CSV table of C-alpha atoms in Angstrom, one decimal:
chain,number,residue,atom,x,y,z
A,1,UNK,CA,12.8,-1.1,10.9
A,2,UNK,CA,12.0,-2.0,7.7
A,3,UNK,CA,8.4,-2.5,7.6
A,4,UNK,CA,8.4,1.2,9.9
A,5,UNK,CA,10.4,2.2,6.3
A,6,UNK,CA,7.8,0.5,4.0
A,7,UNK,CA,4.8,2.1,6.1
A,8,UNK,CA,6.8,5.9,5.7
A,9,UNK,CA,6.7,5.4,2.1
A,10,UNK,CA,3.8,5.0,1.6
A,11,UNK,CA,1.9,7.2,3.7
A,12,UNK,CA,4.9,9.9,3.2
A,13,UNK,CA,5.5,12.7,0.8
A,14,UNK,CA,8.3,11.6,-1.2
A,15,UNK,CA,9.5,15.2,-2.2
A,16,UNK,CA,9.1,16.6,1.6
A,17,UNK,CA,10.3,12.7,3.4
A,18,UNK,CA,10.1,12.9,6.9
A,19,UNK,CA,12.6,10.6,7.6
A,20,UNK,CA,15.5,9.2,5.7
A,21,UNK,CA,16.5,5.7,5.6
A,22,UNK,CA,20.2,6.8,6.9
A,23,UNK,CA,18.2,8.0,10.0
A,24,UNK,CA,16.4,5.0,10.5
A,25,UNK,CA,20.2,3.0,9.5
A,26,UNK,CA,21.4,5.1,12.4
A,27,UNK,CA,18.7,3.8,15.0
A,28,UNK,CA,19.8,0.4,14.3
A,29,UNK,CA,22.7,1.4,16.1
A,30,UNK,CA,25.1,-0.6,13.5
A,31,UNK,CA,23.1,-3.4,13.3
A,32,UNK,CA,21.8,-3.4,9.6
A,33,UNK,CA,22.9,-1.2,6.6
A,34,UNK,CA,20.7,0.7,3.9
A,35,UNK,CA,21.3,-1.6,1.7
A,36,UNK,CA,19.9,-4.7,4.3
A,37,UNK,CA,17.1,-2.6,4.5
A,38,UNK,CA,16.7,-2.2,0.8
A,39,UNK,CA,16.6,-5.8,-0.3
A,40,UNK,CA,14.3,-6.6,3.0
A,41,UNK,CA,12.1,-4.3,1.8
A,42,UNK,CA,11.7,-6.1,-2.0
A,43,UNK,CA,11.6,-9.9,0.3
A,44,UNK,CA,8.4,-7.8,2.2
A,45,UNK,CA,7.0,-6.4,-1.0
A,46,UNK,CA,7.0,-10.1,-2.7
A,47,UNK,CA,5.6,-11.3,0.5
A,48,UNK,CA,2.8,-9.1,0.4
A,49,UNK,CA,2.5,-9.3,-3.7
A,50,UNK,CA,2.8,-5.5,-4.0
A,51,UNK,CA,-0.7,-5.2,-2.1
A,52,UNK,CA,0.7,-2.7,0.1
A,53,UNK,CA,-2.2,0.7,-0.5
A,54,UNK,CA,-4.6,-0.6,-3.1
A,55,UNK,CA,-7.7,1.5,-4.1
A,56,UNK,CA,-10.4,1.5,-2.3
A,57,UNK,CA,-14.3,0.7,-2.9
A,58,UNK,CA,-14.6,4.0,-2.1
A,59,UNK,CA,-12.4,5.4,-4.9
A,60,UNK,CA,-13.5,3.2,-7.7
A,61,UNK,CA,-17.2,4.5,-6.3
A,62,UNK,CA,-15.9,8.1,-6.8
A,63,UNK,CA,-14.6,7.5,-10.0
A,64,UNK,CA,-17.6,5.4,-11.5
A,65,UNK,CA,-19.8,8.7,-10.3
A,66,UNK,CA,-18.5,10.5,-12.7
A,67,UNK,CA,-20.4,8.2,-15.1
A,68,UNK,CA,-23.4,9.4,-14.5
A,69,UNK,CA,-25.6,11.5,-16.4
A,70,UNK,CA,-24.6,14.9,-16.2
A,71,UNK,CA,-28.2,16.5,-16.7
A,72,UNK,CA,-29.3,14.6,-13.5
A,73,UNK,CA,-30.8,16.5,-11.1
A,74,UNK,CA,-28.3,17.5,-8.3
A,75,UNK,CA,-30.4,16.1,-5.3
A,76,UNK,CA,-30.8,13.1,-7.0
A,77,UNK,CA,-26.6,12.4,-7.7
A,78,UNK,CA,-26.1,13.5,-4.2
A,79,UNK,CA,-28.4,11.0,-2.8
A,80,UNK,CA,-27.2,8.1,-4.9
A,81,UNK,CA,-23.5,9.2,-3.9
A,82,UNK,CA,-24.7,9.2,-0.2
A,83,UNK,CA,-26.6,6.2,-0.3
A,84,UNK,CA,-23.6,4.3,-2.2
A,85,UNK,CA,-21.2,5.9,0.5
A,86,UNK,CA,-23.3,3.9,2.9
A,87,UNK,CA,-23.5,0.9,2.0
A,88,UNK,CA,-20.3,0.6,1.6
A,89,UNK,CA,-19.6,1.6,4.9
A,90,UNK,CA,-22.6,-0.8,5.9
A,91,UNK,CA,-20.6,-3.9,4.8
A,92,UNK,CA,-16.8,-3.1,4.8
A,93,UNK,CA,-17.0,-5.0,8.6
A,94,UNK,CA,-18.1,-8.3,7.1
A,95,UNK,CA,-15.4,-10.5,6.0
A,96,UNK,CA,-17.4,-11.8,3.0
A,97,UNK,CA,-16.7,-8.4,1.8
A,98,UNK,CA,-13.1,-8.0,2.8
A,99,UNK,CA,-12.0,-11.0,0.1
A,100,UNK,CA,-14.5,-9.1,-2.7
A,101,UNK,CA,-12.4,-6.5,-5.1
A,102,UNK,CA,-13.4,-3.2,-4.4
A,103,UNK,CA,-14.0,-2.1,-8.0
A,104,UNK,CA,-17.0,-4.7,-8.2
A,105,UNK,CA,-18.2,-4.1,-4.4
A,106,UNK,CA,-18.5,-0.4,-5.8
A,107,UNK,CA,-20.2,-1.0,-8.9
A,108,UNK,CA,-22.6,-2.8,-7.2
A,109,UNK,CA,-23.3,-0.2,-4.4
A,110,UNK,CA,-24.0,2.0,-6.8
A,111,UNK,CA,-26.1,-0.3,-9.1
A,112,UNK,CA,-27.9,-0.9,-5.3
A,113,UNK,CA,-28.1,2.7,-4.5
A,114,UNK,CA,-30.0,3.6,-7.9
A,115,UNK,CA,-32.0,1.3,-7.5
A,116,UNK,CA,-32.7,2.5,-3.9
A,117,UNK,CA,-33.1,6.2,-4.9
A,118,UNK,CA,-34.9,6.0,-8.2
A,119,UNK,CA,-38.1,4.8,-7.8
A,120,UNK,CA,-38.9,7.7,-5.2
A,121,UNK,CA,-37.4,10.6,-8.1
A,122,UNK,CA,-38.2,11.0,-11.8
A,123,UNK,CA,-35.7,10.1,-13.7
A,124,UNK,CA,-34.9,9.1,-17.7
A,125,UNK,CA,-34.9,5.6,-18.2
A,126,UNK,CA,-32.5,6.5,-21.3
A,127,UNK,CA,-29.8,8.4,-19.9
A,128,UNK,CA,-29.7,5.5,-16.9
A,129,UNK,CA,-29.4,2.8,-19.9
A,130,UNK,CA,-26.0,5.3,-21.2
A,131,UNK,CA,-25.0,4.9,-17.7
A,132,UNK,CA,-25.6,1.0,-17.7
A,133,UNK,CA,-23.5,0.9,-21.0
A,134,UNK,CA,-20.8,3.2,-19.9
A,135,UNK,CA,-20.4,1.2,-16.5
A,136,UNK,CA,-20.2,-1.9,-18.4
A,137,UNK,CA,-17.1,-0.8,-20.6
A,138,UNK,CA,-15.3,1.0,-18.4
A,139,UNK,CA,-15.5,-1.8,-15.6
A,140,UNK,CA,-15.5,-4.8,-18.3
A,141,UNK,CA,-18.3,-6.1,-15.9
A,142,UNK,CA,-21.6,-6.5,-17.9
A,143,UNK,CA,-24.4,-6.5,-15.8
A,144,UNK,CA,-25.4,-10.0,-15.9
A,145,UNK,CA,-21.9,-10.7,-14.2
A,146,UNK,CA,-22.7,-13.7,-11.6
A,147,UNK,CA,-20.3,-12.0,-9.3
A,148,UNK,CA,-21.8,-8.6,-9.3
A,149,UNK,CA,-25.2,-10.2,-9.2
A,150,UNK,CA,-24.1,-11.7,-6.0
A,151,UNK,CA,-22.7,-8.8,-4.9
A,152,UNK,CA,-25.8,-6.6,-5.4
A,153,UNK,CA,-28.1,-9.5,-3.5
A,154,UNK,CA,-25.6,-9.7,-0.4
A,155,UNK,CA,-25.4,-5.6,-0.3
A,156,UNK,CA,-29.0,-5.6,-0.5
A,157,UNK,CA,-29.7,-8.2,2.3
A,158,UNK,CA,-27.0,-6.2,4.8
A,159,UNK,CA,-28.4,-2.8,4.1
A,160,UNK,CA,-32.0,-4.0,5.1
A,161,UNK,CA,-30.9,-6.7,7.8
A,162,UNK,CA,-32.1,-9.6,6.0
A,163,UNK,CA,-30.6,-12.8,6.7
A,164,UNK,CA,-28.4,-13.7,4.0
A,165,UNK,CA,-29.3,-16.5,1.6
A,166,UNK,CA,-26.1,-18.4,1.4
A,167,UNK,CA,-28.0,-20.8,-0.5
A,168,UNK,CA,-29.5,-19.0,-3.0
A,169,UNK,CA,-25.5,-18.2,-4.0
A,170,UNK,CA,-24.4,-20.6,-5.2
A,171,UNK,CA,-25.8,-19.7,-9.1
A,172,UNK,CA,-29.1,-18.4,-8.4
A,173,UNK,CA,-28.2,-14.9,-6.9
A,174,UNK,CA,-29.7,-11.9,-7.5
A,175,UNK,CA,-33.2,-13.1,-8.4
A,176,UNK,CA,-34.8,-10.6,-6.1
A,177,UNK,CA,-36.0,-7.3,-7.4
A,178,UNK,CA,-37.2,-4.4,-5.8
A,179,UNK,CA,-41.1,-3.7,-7.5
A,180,UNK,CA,-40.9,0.1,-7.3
A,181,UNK,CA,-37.6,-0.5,-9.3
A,182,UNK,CA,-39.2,-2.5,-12.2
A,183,UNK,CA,-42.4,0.2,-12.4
A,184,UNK,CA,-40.2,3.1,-12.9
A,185,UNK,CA,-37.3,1.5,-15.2
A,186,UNK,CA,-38.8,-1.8,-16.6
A,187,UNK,CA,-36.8,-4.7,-16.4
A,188,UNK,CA,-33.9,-4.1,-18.7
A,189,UNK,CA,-32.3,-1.5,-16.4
A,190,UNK,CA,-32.8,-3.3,-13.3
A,191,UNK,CA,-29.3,-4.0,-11.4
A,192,UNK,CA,-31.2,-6.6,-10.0
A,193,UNK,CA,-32.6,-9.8,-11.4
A,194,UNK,CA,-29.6,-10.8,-14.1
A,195,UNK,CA,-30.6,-14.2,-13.9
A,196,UNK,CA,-34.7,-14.0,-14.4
A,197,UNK,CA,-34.6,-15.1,-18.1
């Protein structure tokens, strides 16, 4: 009854609550109080360490969006949203991906999904290296993060059915660039390649 009280909370309105704890005291038929189901409640809150409805990739995605430039061209945001969007979707079945935080899985499918979408439009290298900076400060990820290089190369290798190279992991990912990429940005805004040097 409890966890059925847990799960109400926090898919329910609190102002308009559906159904009260007394109602779900009076299904018990006697055998538990409110206040039983109160302090099982904090024992299944500790047990789960609070994780109970925590954003996801998708969220952070939407959030970090907003981070780019504002004079880009429409199309262009769209497709990058879209394309981010879809990888996500792409990879959220692979349990590598399930232990990953979801603010770095979607900084790197959007790092990805630039990468993927600029070198067919014309874009400013400039306002993309504001982006690269802003992204940086609000994530506290710079983009040489070993993590988020790793994140970018397994992303990359599940959107194009690539085998993945487990061994190229362990300290050596993200070493694989996309050419088009480098022609149109050069290799300082590249989300890929952290680790040439």
């Amino acid at each position: 009854m409890t966890a059925f009280h847990l799960g109400l909370k926090v898919f329910d309105s609190p102002s308009i609550r559906m159904v009260r704890l007394e109602s779900l005291v009076n299904l018990g038929s006697g055998g538990f109080g409110e206040n039983e189901v109160l302090e099982m409640e904090g024992k299944m809150l500790f047990a789960l360490g609070w994780r109970m409805n925590p954003p996801t990739a998708n969220c952070f995605l939407y959030q970090y969006l907003t981070l780019l430039p504002t004079n880009m061209k429409p199309d262009i945001r769209t497709k990058t949203e879209l394309t981010a969007l879809g990888l996500i979707e792409r990879i959220m079945p692979t349990d590598y991906f399930s232990l990953m935080e979801s603010s770095l899985l979607a900084h790197a499918a959007l790092l990805l999904a630039l990468d993927m979408v600029a070198p067919n439009q014309q874009v400013d290298a400039e306002l993309f290296g504001e982006f690269f900076s802003d992204i940086a400060k609000v994530t506290r990820v710079e983009r040489d993060n070993k993590m988020l290089s790793r994140c970018i190369l397994l992303l990359d290798c599940i959107s194009n059915d690539q085998p993945i190279p487990w061994h190229e992991l362990d300290g050596r990912a993200g070493k694989t660039r996309t050419k088009s990429f480098d022609q149109t940005f050069g290799q300082q805004h590249s989300p890929r390649g952290y680790d040439m040097q």
